[in-house]
Amino acid sequence: MSDTYTPPKVWTWDQESGGRFASINRPIAGAISDKELPVGKHPLQLYSLATPNGVKVTVLLEELLAAGHTGAEYDAWLINIGDGDQFGSGFVEINPNSKIPALMDHSETPPRRMFESGSILLQLAEKFGAFIPTDAAARGECLNWLFWQMGSAPYLGGGFGHFYAYAPEKYEYPINRFAMEVKRQLDVLDRRLANNTYLSGEDYTIADMANWAWYGQLVLGRLYEAAEFLDVASYKNVTRWAEAIDARPAVSRGRMVNRAFGELSSQLRERHDASDFETKTQDKLES
């Protein structure tokens, strides 16, 4: 980093600070437009985008449906964060933090709002009694790894991902600092998975779904084009685990929901019925 920065006495917002997401980042909360959210026919209404945090929830929903939990049927509506949809009044009413994913459960009266991906995973797993252990020790281990992900991934995304892939210029210090931390985190996972099929033991749980969306996709080469830089192939236990989860049909479907980038055949921007995966992907809609 060639230039040093002397912080001012009082920080002020520089709207021209640059970076890929400069147009939507701001130091204040609240809605900036009046925009109601659509409501479909199913009990669960999801408002999201297929970022890693969004994928966590759609993977769980598809896994619940695959396991026979018909009450988990859902409508998924696209929230395009690049366009600022998360600052509409309807979305802010569900999530005052203006981050995807957000969900409304209309099977309850009054409808219950859910926001923060880890909270949504936990509430849905408890609601349906699935993908969370009932044994106290195994449940505790599941929650350990679920909340480990919630605390660790900001260093991967907002730290490493930002400075490596999105910042207007690349600087050695922050990239080195966050690359070191991400590799430490991968080593934590690799050591855990050396003697365990899944993170909480032998059962596949919401802890795996949450961590796979970030670290699994990282070692599969889907985040930040950084697989070679981080030498992800050296984390063999994480790779084994990531590939096994990636092969699950429900995970493949979950990755497609609310996806508005990549191959058109992989984009199901809205999901209202299981048949949509066959008939309403973006390649079919555009043709």
Short mmCIF file of the C-alpha atoms (twelve columns), coordinates in Angstrom:
data_MODEL
# 
_entry.id   MODEL 
# 
loop_
_atom_site.group_PDB 
_atom_site.id 
_atom_site.type_symbol 
_atom_site.label_atom_id 
_atom_site.label_alt_id 
_atom_site.label_comp_id 
_atom_site.label_asym_id 
_atom_site.label_seq_id 
_atom_site.Cartn_x 
_atom_site.Cartn_y 
_atom_site.Cartn_z 
_atom_site.pdbx_PDB_model_num 
ATOM 1   C CA . MET A 1   0.000   0.000   0.000   1 
ATOM 2   C CA . SER A 2   1.835   3.056   -1.251  1 
ATOM 3   C CA . ASP A 3   -0.148  5.833   0.449   1 
ATOM 4   C CA . THR A 4   -0.820  6.042   4.156   1 
ATOM 5   C CA . TYR A 5   -4.166  7.218   5.448   1 
ATOM 6   C CA . THR A 6   -4.620  9.592   8.327   1 
ATOM 7   C CA . PRO A 7   -8.185  9.282   9.660   1 
ATOM 8   C CA . PRO A 8   -10.018 12.573  10.102  1 
ATOM 9   C CA . LYS A 9   -11.177 13.607  13.543  1 
ATOM 10  C CA . VAL A 10  -14.785 12.869  12.535  1 
ATOM 11  C CA . TRP A 11  -15.565 10.424  9.734   1 
ATOM 12  C CA . THR A 12  -17.917 11.582  6.978   1 
ATOM 13  C CA . TRP A 13  -19.547 9.564   4.221   1 
ATOM 14  C CA . ASP A 14  -17.752 9.719   0.873   1 
ATOM 15  C CA . GLN A 15  -20.312 8.569   -1.675  1 
ATOM 16  C CA . GLU A 16  -17.602 8.397   -4.334  1 
ATOM 17  C CA . SER A 17  -15.495 5.876   -2.422  1 
ATOM 18  C CA . GLY A 18  -15.682 3.379   -5.263  1 
ATOM 19  C CA . GLY A 19  -15.837 -0.389  -5.333  1 
ATOM 20  C CA . ARG A 20  -18.351 -2.711  -6.879  1 
ATOM 21  C CA . PHE A 21  -21.048 -2.102  -4.268  1 
ATOM 22  C CA . ALA A 22  -20.428 1.599   -3.615  1 
ATOM 23  C CA . SER A 23  -23.839 2.559   -4.992  1 
ATOM 24  C CA . ILE A 24  -25.742 0.530   -2.379  1 
ATOM 25  C CA . ASN A 25  -23.532 0.921   0.675   1 
ATOM 26  C CA . ARG A 26  -24.515 3.680   3.066   1 
ATOM 27  C CA . PRO A 27  -24.084 4.461   6.780   1 
ATOM 28  C CA . ILE A 28  -27.796 4.774   7.555   1 
ATOM 29  C CA . ALA A 29  -30.656 2.292   7.844   1 
ATOM 30  C CA . GLY A 30  -34.293 2.418   6.801   1 
ATOM 31  C CA . ALA A 31  -36.290 2.403   3.593   1 
ATOM 32  C CA . ILE A 32  -35.511 4.736   0.722   1 
ATOM 33  C CA . SER A 33  -38.579 3.870   -1.398  1 
ATOM 34  C CA . ASP A 34  -42.174 2.745   -0.938  1 
ATOM 35  C CA . LYS A 35  -42.380 -0.740  -2.398  1 
ATOM 36  C CA . GLU A 36  -44.680 -3.507  -1.272  1 
ATOM 37  C CA . LEU A 37  -43.519 -7.093  -1.560  1 
ATOM 38  C CA . PRO A 38  -45.466 -9.677  -3.548  1 
ATOM 39  C CA . VAL A 39  -47.130 -12.568 -1.719  1 
ATOM 40  C CA . GLY A 40  -47.687 -15.941 -3.365  1 
ATOM 41  C CA . LYS A 41  -49.856 -18.956 -2.559  1 
ATOM 42  C CA . HIS A 42  -47.572 -20.900 -0.196  1 
ATOM 43  C CA . PRO A 43  -47.150 -20.570 3.581   1 
ATOM 44  C CA . LEU A 44  -43.518 -19.519 3.281   1 
ATOM 45  C CA . GLN A 45  -42.599 -16.388 1.351   1 
ATOM 46  C CA . LEU A 46  -38.885 -15.942 0.704   1 
ATOM 47  C CA . TYR A 47  -37.325 -12.699 -0.530  1 
ATOM 48  C CA . SER A 48  -33.734 -13.321 -1.508  1 
ATOM 49  C CA . LEU A 49  -30.870 -13.574 -3.973  1 
ATOM 50  C CA . ALA A 50  -28.596 -16.567 -4.591  1 
ATOM 51  C CA . THR A 51  -25.566 -15.222 -2.765  1 
ATOM 52  C CA . PRO A 52  -24.075 -17.684 -0.256  1 
ATOM 53  C CA . ASN A 53  -26.361 -16.352 2.468   1 
ATOM 54  C CA . GLY A 54  -29.401 -16.773 0.256   1 
ATOM 55  C CA . VAL A 55  -28.356 -20.237 -0.894  1 
ATOM 56  C CA . LYS A 56  -28.283 -21.489 2.698   1 
ATOM 57  C CA . VAL A 57  -32.042 -21.026 3.002   1 
ATOM 58  C CA . THR A 58  -33.104 -22.300 -0.424  1 
ATOM 59  C CA . VAL A 59  -30.981 -25.418 0.083   1 
ATOM 60  C CA . LEU A 60  -32.740 -26.094 3.390   1 
ATOM 61  C CA . LEU A 61  -36.175 -25.515 1.868   1 
ATOM 62  C CA . GLU A 62  -35.449 -27.879 -1.007  1 
ATOM 63  C CA . GLU A 63  -34.026 -30.463 1.407   1 
ATOM 64  C CA . LEU A 64  -37.160 -30.213 3.565   1 
ATOM 65  C CA . LEU A 65  -39.390 -30.764 0.548   1 
ATOM 66  C CA . ALA A 66  -37.243 -33.685 -0.612  1 
ATOM 67  C CA . ALA A 67  -37.629 -35.209 2.861   1 
ATOM 68  C CA . GLY A 68  -41.432 -35.044 2.554   1 
ATOM 69  C CA . HIS A 69  -42.194 -31.900 4.582   1 
ATOM 70  C CA . THR A 70  -44.963 -30.524 2.364   1 
ATOM 71  C CA . GLY A 71  -45.507 -27.585 4.706   1 
ATOM 72  C CA . ALA A 72  -42.169 -26.235 3.529   1 
ATOM 73  C CA . GLU A 73  -43.567 -25.293 0.105   1 
ATOM 74  C CA . TYR A 74  -42.520 -21.769 -0.652  1 
ATOM 75  C CA . ASP A 75  -42.584 -18.881 -3.071  1 
ATOM 76  C CA . ALA A 76  -39.190 -17.306 -3.713  1 
ATOM 77  C CA . TRP A 77  -39.074 -13.732 -4.947  1 
ATOM 78  C CA . LEU A 78  -35.960 -12.119 -6.357  1 
ATOM 79  C CA . ILE A 79  -34.443 -9.233  -4.394  1 
ATOM 80  C CA . ASN A 80  -31.834 -7.635  -6.628  1 
ATOM 81  C CA . ILE A 81  -29.441 -6.025  -4.174  1 
ATOM 82  C CA . GLY A 82  -27.545 -4.314  -7.002  1 
ATOM 83  C CA . ASP A 83  -30.717 -2.359  -7.771  1 
ATOM 84  C CA . GLY A 84  -31.369 -1.571  -4.110  1 
ATOM 85  C CA . ASP A 85  -34.512 -3.742  -3.754  1 
ATOM 86  C CA . GLN A 86  -33.505 -4.409  -0.142  1 
ATOM 87  C CA . PHE A 87  -34.206 -0.765  0.717   1 
ATOM 88  C CA . GLY A 88  -37.872 -0.920  -0.287  1 
ATOM 89  C CA . SER A 89  -40.355 -0.353  2.530   1 
ATOM 90  C CA . GLY A 90  -41.823 -3.860  2.320   1 
ATOM 91  C CA . PHE A 91  -38.454 -5.530  2.642   1 
ATOM 92  C CA . VAL A 92  -37.288 -3.251  5.452   1 
ATOM 93  C CA . GLU A 93  -40.476 -4.098  7.354   1 
ATOM 94  C CA . ILE A 94  -39.333 -7.743  7.406   1 
ATOM 95  C CA . ASN A 95  -35.636 -7.066  7.841   1 
ATOM 96  C CA . PRO A 96  -34.702 -3.664  9.265   1 
ATOM 97  C CA . ASN A 97  -31.076 -4.541  8.457   1 
ATOM 98  C CA . SER A 98  -31.812 -4.532  4.683   1 
ATOM 99  C CA . LYS A 99  -29.912 -7.756  3.987   1 
ATOM 100 C CA . ILE A 100 -31.071 -10.885 2.199   1 
ATOM 101 C CA . PRO A 101 -32.510 -13.387 2.896   1 
ATOM 102 C CA . ALA A 102 -35.789 -12.490 4.577   1 
ATOM 103 C CA . LEU A 103 -38.798 -14.734 5.020   1 
ATOM 104 C CA . MET A 104 -42.413 -14.494 6.152   1 
ATOM 105 C CA . ASP A 105 -44.197 -17.523 7.584   1 
ATOM 106 C CA . HIS A 106 -47.906 -17.149 6.794   1 
ATOM 107 C CA . SER A 107 -48.801 -20.474 8.393   1 
ATOM 108 C CA . GLU A 108 -48.945 -18.569 11.689  1 
ATOM 109 C CA . THR A 109 -51.295 -15.801 12.805  1 
ATOM 110 C CA . PRO A 110 -50.057 -13.162 12.704  1 
ATOM 111 C CA . PRO A 111 -47.407 -14.083 10.132  1 
ATOM 112 C CA . ARG A 112 -43.933 -14.421 11.629  1 
ATOM 113 C CA . ARG A 113 -40.970 -12.632 10.102  1 
ATOM 114 C CA . MET A 114 -37.534 -14.201 9.939   1 
ATOM 115 C CA . PHE A 115 -34.277 -12.498 9.017   1 
ATOM 116 C CA . GLU A 116 -30.576 -13.335 9.277   1 
ATOM 117 C CA . SER A 117 -29.745 -16.571 7.494   1 
ATOM 118 C CA . GLY A 118 -28.636 -18.476 10.586  1 
ATOM 119 C CA . SER A 119 -31.831 -17.535 12.413  1 
ATOM 120 C CA . ILE A 120 -33.945 -18.639 9.449   1 
ATOM 121 C CA . LEU A 121 -32.148 -21.989 9.268   1 
ATOM 122 C CA . LEU A 122 -32.614 -22.616 12.973  1 
ATOM 123 C CA . GLN A 123 -36.277 -21.585 13.036  1 
ATOM 124 C CA . LEU A 124 -37.181 -23.710 10.002  1 
ATOM 125 C CA . ALA A 125 -35.240 -26.733 11.254  1 
ATOM 126 C CA . GLU A 126 -37.054 -26.515 14.587  1 
ATOM 127 C CA . LYS A 127 -40.427 -25.905 12.930  1 
ATOM 128 C CA . PHE A 128 -40.163 -29.101 10.870  1 
ATOM 129 C CA . GLY A 129 -38.046 -31.144 13.258  1 
ATOM 130 C CA . ALA A 130 -35.481 -31.867 10.574  1 
ATOM 131 C CA . PHE A 131 -31.770 -31.387 9.893   1 
ATOM 132 C CA . ILE A 132 -31.071 -30.548 13.517  1 
ATOM 133 C CA . PRO A 133 -30.186 -33.314 16.002  1 
ATOM 134 C CA . THR A 134 -32.493 -34.136 18.909  1 
ATOM 135 C CA . ASP A 135 -29.695 -35.505 21.079  1 
ATOM 136 C CA . ALA A 136 -28.490 -32.669 23.300  1 
ATOM 137 C CA . ALA A 137 -24.773 -33.159 22.651  1 
ATOM 138 C CA . ALA A 138 -25.197 -33.509 18.868  1 
ATOM 139 C CA . ARG A 139 -27.555 -30.523 18.782  1 
ATOM 140 C CA . GLY A 140 -25.011 -28.460 20.654  1 
ATOM 141 C CA . GLU A 141 -22.291 -29.424 18.183  1 
ATOM 142 C CA . CYS A 142 -24.596 -28.521 15.281  1 
ATOM 143 C CA . LEU A 143 -25.227 -25.092 16.782  1 
ATOM 144 C CA . ASN A 144 -21.520 -24.618 17.479  1 
ATOM 145 C CA . TRP A 145 -20.730 -24.979 13.788  1 
ATOM 146 C CA . LEU A 146 -23.767 -23.028 12.634  1 
ATOM 147 C CA . PHE A 147 -22.744 -20.016 14.693  1 
ATOM 148 C CA . TRP A 148 -19.068 -20.551 13.860  1 
ATOM 149 C CA . GLN A 149 -20.034 -19.911 10.258  1 
ATOM 150 C CA . MET A 150 -22.044 -16.815 11.120  1 
ATOM 151 C CA . GLY A 151 -19.064 -15.342 12.947  1 
ATOM 152 C CA . SER A 152 -16.365 -16.477 10.520  1 
ATOM 153 C CA . ALA A 153 -17.772 -15.884 7.028   1 
ATOM 154 C CA . PRO A 154 -17.676 -12.053 7.235   1 
ATOM 155 C CA . TYR A 155 -13.888 -12.381 7.124   1 
ATOM 156 C CA . LEU A 156 -14.247 -14.462 3.971   1 
ATOM 157 C CA . GLY A 157 -16.842 -12.288 2.243   1 
ATOM 158 C CA . GLY A 158 -16.631 -8.747  3.554   1 
ATOM 159 C CA . GLY A 159 -12.920 -9.096  4.238   1 
ATOM 160 C CA . PHE A 160 -11.116 -11.301 1.738   1 
ATOM 161 C CA . GLY A 161 -13.769 -11.233 -0.994  1 
ATOM 162 C CA . HIS A 162 -14.069 -7.470  -0.918  1 
ATOM 163 C CA . PHE A 163 -10.376 -6.641  -1.070  1 
ATOM 164 C CA . TYR A 164 -9.440  -9.477  -3.453  1 
ATOM 165 C CA . ALA A 165 -12.338 -9.226  -5.914  1 
ATOM 166 C CA . TYR A 166 -14.397 -6.051  -5.456  1 
ATOM 167 C CA . ALA A 167 -12.272 -3.171  -4.174  1 
ATOM 168 C CA . PRO A 168 -11.407 -0.528  -6.786  1 
ATOM 169 C CA . GLU A 169 -7.691  -1.238  -6.271  1 
ATOM 170 C CA . LYS A 170 -5.794  -4.217  -4.905  1 
ATOM 171 C CA . TYR A 171 -3.690  -3.596  -1.815  1 
ATOM 172 C CA . GLU A 172 -1.248  -6.132  -0.417  1 
ATOM 173 C CA . TYR A 173 -1.870  -5.603  3.282   1 
ATOM 174 C CA . PRO A 174 -5.645  -6.267  3.466   1 
ATOM 175 C CA . ILE A 175 -5.462  -9.122  0.946   1 
ATOM 176 C CA . ASN A 176 -2.678  -10.806 2.893   1 
ATOM 177 C CA . ARG A 177 -4.410  -10.200 6.209   1 
ATOM 178 C CA . PHE A 178 -7.730  -11.724 5.149   1 
ATOM 179 C CA . ALA A 179 -6.195  -14.497 3.032   1 
ATOM 180 C CA . MET A 180 -4.341  -15.650 6.137   1 
ATOM 181 C CA . GLU A 181 -7.577  -15.685 8.139   1 
ATOM 182 C CA . VAL A 182 -9.545  -17.542 5.452   1 
ATOM 183 C CA . LYS A 183 -6.843  -20.190 5.216   1 
ATOM 184 C CA . ARG A 184 -6.894  -20.535 9.007   1 
ATOM 185 C CA . GLN A 185 -10.657 -21.049 8.837   1 
ATOM 186 C CA . LEU A 186 -10.291 -23.668 6.111   1 
ATOM 187 C CA . ASP A 187 -7.771  -25.451 8.319   1 
ATOM 188 C CA . VAL A 188 -10.264 -25.394 11.206  1 
ATOM 189 C CA . LEU A 189 -12.842 -27.076 8.972   1 
ATOM 190 C CA . ASP A 190 -10.326 -29.499 7.496   1 
ATOM 191 C CA . ARG A 191 -9.266  -30.720 10.934  1 
ATOM 192 C CA . ARG A 192 -12.878 -31.145 12.030  1 
ATOM 193 C CA . LEU A 193 -13.795 -33.087 8.883   1 
ATOM 194 C CA . ALA A 194 -10.758 -35.366 9.118   1 
ATOM 195 C CA . ASN A 195 -12.647 -37.621 11.536  1 
ATOM 196 C CA . ASN A 196 -16.263 -36.631 10.896  1 
ATOM 197 C CA . THR A 197 -18.430 -37.131 7.835   1 
ATOM 198 C CA . TYR A 198 -20.276 -33.902 8.551   1 
ATOM 199 C CA . LEU A 199 -19.629 -30.985 10.856  1 
ATOM 200 C CA . SER A 200 -21.795 -32.141 13.754  1 
ATOM 201 C CA . GLY A 201 -20.807 -35.803 13.338  1 
ATOM 202 C CA . GLU A 202 -22.314 -38.407 11.046  1 
ATOM 203 C CA . ASP A 203 -25.565 -36.561 10.278  1 
ATOM 204 C CA . TYR A 204 -26.083 -33.893 7.637   1 
ATOM 205 C CA . THR A 205 -27.517 -30.771 9.304   1 
ATOM 206 C CA . ILE A 206 -28.162 -27.068 8.916   1 
ATOM 207 C CA . ALA A 207 -24.572 -26.527 10.077  1 
ATOM 208 C CA . ASP A 208 -23.360 -28.193 6.884   1 
ATOM 209 C CA . MET A 209 -25.771 -26.211 4.712   1 
ATOM 210 C CA . ALA A 210 -24.640 -22.919 6.223   1 
ATOM 211 C CA . ASN A 211 -20.938 -23.664 5.930   1 
ATOM 212 C CA . TRP A 212 -21.181 -25.295 2.504   1 
ATOM 213 C CA . ALA A 213 -22.787 -22.185 0.995   1 
ATOM 214 C CA . TRP A 214 -19.596 -20.279 1.811   1 
ATOM 215 C CA . TYR A 215 -16.656 -22.631 2.317   1 
ATOM 216 C CA . GLY A 216 -17.917 -25.504 0.192   1 
ATOM 217 C CA . GLN A 217 -18.463 -23.241 -2.782  1 
ATOM 218 C CA . LEU A 218 -15.097 -21.611 -2.139  1 
ATOM 219 C CA . VAL A 219 -13.191 -24.903 -2.445  1 
ATOM 220 C CA . LEU A 220 -15.342 -25.853 -5.453  1 
ATOM 221 C CA . GLY A 221 -14.031 -22.739 -7.210  1 
ATOM 222 C CA . ARG A 222 -17.233 -20.712 -7.212  1 
ATOM 223 C CA . LEU A 223 -16.279 -17.709 -5.076  1 
ATOM 224 C CA . TYR A 224 -14.074 -14.764 -6.063  1 
ATOM 225 C CA . GLU A 225 -12.033 -16.777 -8.615  1 
ATOM 226 C CA . ALA A 226 -9.670  -17.370 -5.721  1 
ATOM 227 C CA . ALA A 227 -9.353  -21.171 -5.590  1 
ATOM 228 C CA . GLU A 228 -5.789  -21.237 -6.921  1 
ATOM 229 C CA . PHE A 229 -4.710  -18.205 -4.899  1 
ATOM 230 C CA . LEU A 230 -5.896  -19.828 -1.654  1 
ATOM 231 C CA . ASP A 231 -4.658  -23.307 -2.659  1 
ATOM 232 C CA . VAL A 232 -8.047  -24.767 -1.749  1 
ATOM 233 C CA . ALA A 233 -7.107  -28.190 -3.161  1 
ATOM 234 C CA . SER A 234 -4.804  -28.698 -0.195  1 
ATOM 235 C CA . TYR A 235 -7.814  -28.900 2.139   1 
ATOM 236 C CA . LYS A 236 -8.700  -32.441 1.159   1 
ATOM 237 C CA . ASN A 237 -11.242 -33.133 3.899   1 
ATOM 238 C CA . VAL A 238 -13.142 -29.934 3.151   1 
ATOM 239 C CA . THR A 239 -13.090 -30.820 -0.549  1 
ATOM 240 C CA . ARG A 240 -14.466 -34.320 0.126   1 
ATOM 241 C CA . TRP A 241 -17.259 -32.856 2.236   1 
ATOM 242 C CA . ALA A 242 -18.023 -30.096 -0.275  1 
ATOM 243 C CA . GLU A 243 -18.263 -32.513 -3.198  1 
ATOM 244 C CA . ALA A 244 -20.563 -34.870 -1.284  1 
ATOM 245 C CA . ILE A 245 -22.988 -32.069 -0.442  1 
ATOM 246 C CA . ASP A 246 -22.768 -30.617 -3.943  1 
ATOM 247 C CA . ALA A 247 -23.959 -33.956 -5.347  1 
ATOM 248 C CA . ARG A 248 -27.266 -33.790 -3.457  1 
ATOM 249 C CA . PRO A 249 -30.165 -32.995 -5.848  1 
ATOM 250 C CA . ALA A 250 -31.803 -30.629 -3.358  1 
ATOM 251 C CA . VAL A 251 -28.573 -28.655 -3.107  1 
ATOM 252 C CA . SER A 252 -28.409 -28.324 -6.890  1 
ATOM 253 C CA . ARG A 253 -31.965 -27.003 -6.906  1 
ATOM 254 C CA . GLY A 254 -31.304 -24.670 -3.994  1 
ATOM 255 C CA . ARG A 255 -28.376 -23.074 -5.825  1 
ATOM 256 C CA . MET A 256 -30.656 -22.184 -8.749  1 
ATOM 257 C CA . VAL A 257 -33.372 -20.361 -6.815  1 
ATOM 258 C CA . ASN A 258 -33.229 -16.543 -6.969  1 
ATOM 259 C CA . ARG A 259 -30.121 -16.799 -9.125  1 
ATOM 260 C CA . ALA A 260 -29.752 -13.861 -11.512 1 
ATOM 261 C CA . PHE A 261 -26.211 -14.484 -12.780 1 
ATOM 262 C CA . GLY A 262 -24.234 -17.248 -14.453 1 
ATOM 263 C CA . GLU A 263 -25.514 -19.648 -17.098 1 
ATOM 264 C CA . LEU A 264 -29.129 -18.925 -18.024 1 
ATOM 265 C CA . SER A 265 -30.026 -22.587 -17.515 1 
ATOM 266 C CA . SER A 266 -28.914 -22.273 -13.872 1 
ATOM 267 C CA . GLN A 267 -31.123 -19.265 -13.136 1 
ATOM 268 C CA . LEU A 268 -34.546 -19.746 -11.563 1 
ATOM 269 C CA . ARG A 269 -35.144 -16.144 -10.639 1 
ATOM 270 C CA . GLU A 270 -38.513 -16.852 -9.027  1 
ATOM 271 C CA . ARG A 271 -39.678 -20.173 -7.654  1 
ATOM 272 C CA . HIS A 272 -43.363 -20.921 -7.038  1 
ATOM 273 C CA . ASP A 273 -43.657 -24.644 -7.792  1 
ATOM 274 C CA . ALA A 274 -41.359 -27.652 -8.072  1 
ATOM 275 C CA . SER A 275 -42.081 -27.792 -11.799 1 
ATOM 276 C CA . ASP A 276 -40.466 -24.371 -12.245 1 
ATOM 277 C CA . PHE A 277 -37.032 -26.031 -12.288 1 
ATOM 278 C CA . GLU A 278 -38.019 -27.713 -15.547 1 
ATOM 279 C CA . THR A 279 -40.072 -25.015 -17.207 1 
ATOM 280 C CA . LYS A 280 -39.106 -21.554 -15.919 1 
ATOM 281 C CA . THR A 281 -35.333 -21.311 -15.873 1 
ATOM 282 C CA . GLN A 282 -34.101 -18.179 -17.599 1 
ATOM 283 C CA . ASP A 283 -32.931 -19.951 -20.751 1 
ATOM 284 C CA . LYS A 284 -36.466 -21.247 -21.341 1 
ATOM 285 C CA . LEU A 285 -38.124 -17.948 -20.525 1 
ATOM 286 C CA . GLU A 286 -35.872 -16.005 -22.885 1 
ATOM 287 C CA . SER A 287 -36.333 -18.498 -25.721 1 
# 
